[in-house]
One Martini backbone bead per residue (centre of mass of N, CA, C, O) as a GRO file, in nm:
protein
   66
    1UNK     BB    1  -0.799  -1.907   2.135
    2UNK     BB    2  -0.668  -2.053   1.856
    3UNK     BB    3  -0.583  -2.346   1.698
    4UNK     BB    4  -0.426  -2.189   1.481
    5UNK     BB    5  -0.085  -2.189   1.390
    6UNK     BB    6  -0.125  -1.996   1.105
    7UNK     BB    7  -0.045  -1.653   1.233
    8UNK     BB    8  -0.050  -1.340   1.021
    9UNK     BB    9   0.046  -1.048   1.034
   10UNK     BB   10  -0.107  -0.744   0.908
   11UNK     BB   11  -0.231  -0.556   0.609
   12UNK     BB   12  -0.473  -0.400   0.450
   13UNK     BB   13  -0.457  -0.349   0.074
   14UNK     BB   14  -0.758  -0.473  -0.022
   15UNK     BB   15  -1.113  -0.446  -0.089
   16UNK     BB   16  -1.362  -0.639  -0.253
   17UNK     BB   17  -1.697  -0.600  -0.317
   18UNK     BB   18  -1.976  -0.823  -0.373
   19UNK     BB   19  -2.273  -0.988  -0.369
   20UNK     BB   20  -2.145  -1.181  -0.143
   21UNK     BB   21  -1.843  -1.153  -0.166
   22UNK     BB   22  -1.486  -1.097  -0.053
   23UNK     BB   23  -1.183  -0.965  -0.150
   24UNK     BB   24  -0.890  -1.001   0.064
   25UNK     BB   25  -0.607  -0.817   0.109
   26UNK     BB   26  -0.269  -0.907   0.260
   27UNK     BB   27   0.022  -0.763   0.395
   28UNK     BB   28   0.318  -0.973   0.470
   29UNK     BB   29   0.590  -0.880   0.444
   30UNK     BB   30   0.530  -0.867   0.113
   31UNK     BB   31   0.314  -1.030   0.122
   32UNK     BB   32   0.013  -1.188  -0.041
   33UNK     BB   33  -0.302  -1.240   0.127
   34UNK     BB   34  -0.586  -1.399   0.014
   35UNK     BB   35  -0.924  -1.369   0.086
   36UNK     BB   36  -1.262  -1.534   0.066
   37UNK     BB   37  -1.531  -1.353   0.213
   38UNK     BB   38  -1.806  -1.279   0.322
   39UNK     BB   39  -1.954  -0.950   0.289
   40UNK     BB   40  -2.070  -0.963   0.571
   41UNK     BB   41  -1.821  -1.010   0.729
   42UNK     BB   42  -1.657  -0.764   0.610
   43UNK     BB   43  -1.876  -0.577   0.749
   44UNK     BB   44  -1.859  -0.637   1.035
   45UNK     BB   45  -1.564  -0.578   1.057
   46UNK     BB   46  -1.475  -0.333   0.877
   47UNK     BB   47  -1.300  -0.367   0.640
   48UNK     BB   48  -0.979  -0.180   0.542
   49UNK     BB   49  -0.773  -0.032   0.438
   50UNK     BB   50  -0.494  -0.045   0.688
   51UNK     BB   51  -0.566  -0.250   0.867
   52UNK     BB   52  -0.514  -0.430   1.094
   53UNK     BB   53  -0.421  -0.819   1.097
   54UNK     BB   54  -0.525  -1.150   1.082
   55UNK     BB   55  -0.390  -1.429   0.938
   56UNK     BB   56  -0.596  -1.753   0.931
   57UNK     BB   57  -0.461  -2.101   0.864
   58UNK     BB   58  -0.653  -2.308   0.788
   59UNK     BB   59  -0.578  -2.666   0.684
   60UNK     BB   60  -0.509  -2.995   0.512
   61UNK     BB   61  -0.368  -2.819   0.245
   62UNK     BB   62  -0.024  -2.770   0.150
   63UNK     BB   63   0.136  -2.666  -0.118
   64UNK     BB   64   0.446  -2.770  -0.294
   65UNK     BB   65   0.656  -2.593  -0.504
   66UNK     BB   66   0.991  -2.630  -0.722
   0.00000   0.00000   0.00000
């Protein structure tokens, strides 16, 4: 169990691997969550388009605009 309360279940829309980092786009109910993780993490998790995943958001700052 994680201490992060913001856990959003979704489906991977795309994974773009770079030399060091990976960009993972997750569809959460029609909204896109974009995460930058290490290439090694993406590879060890075996992330691919269509996978069911949970986006875990733990942040000390959340900005709101109106």
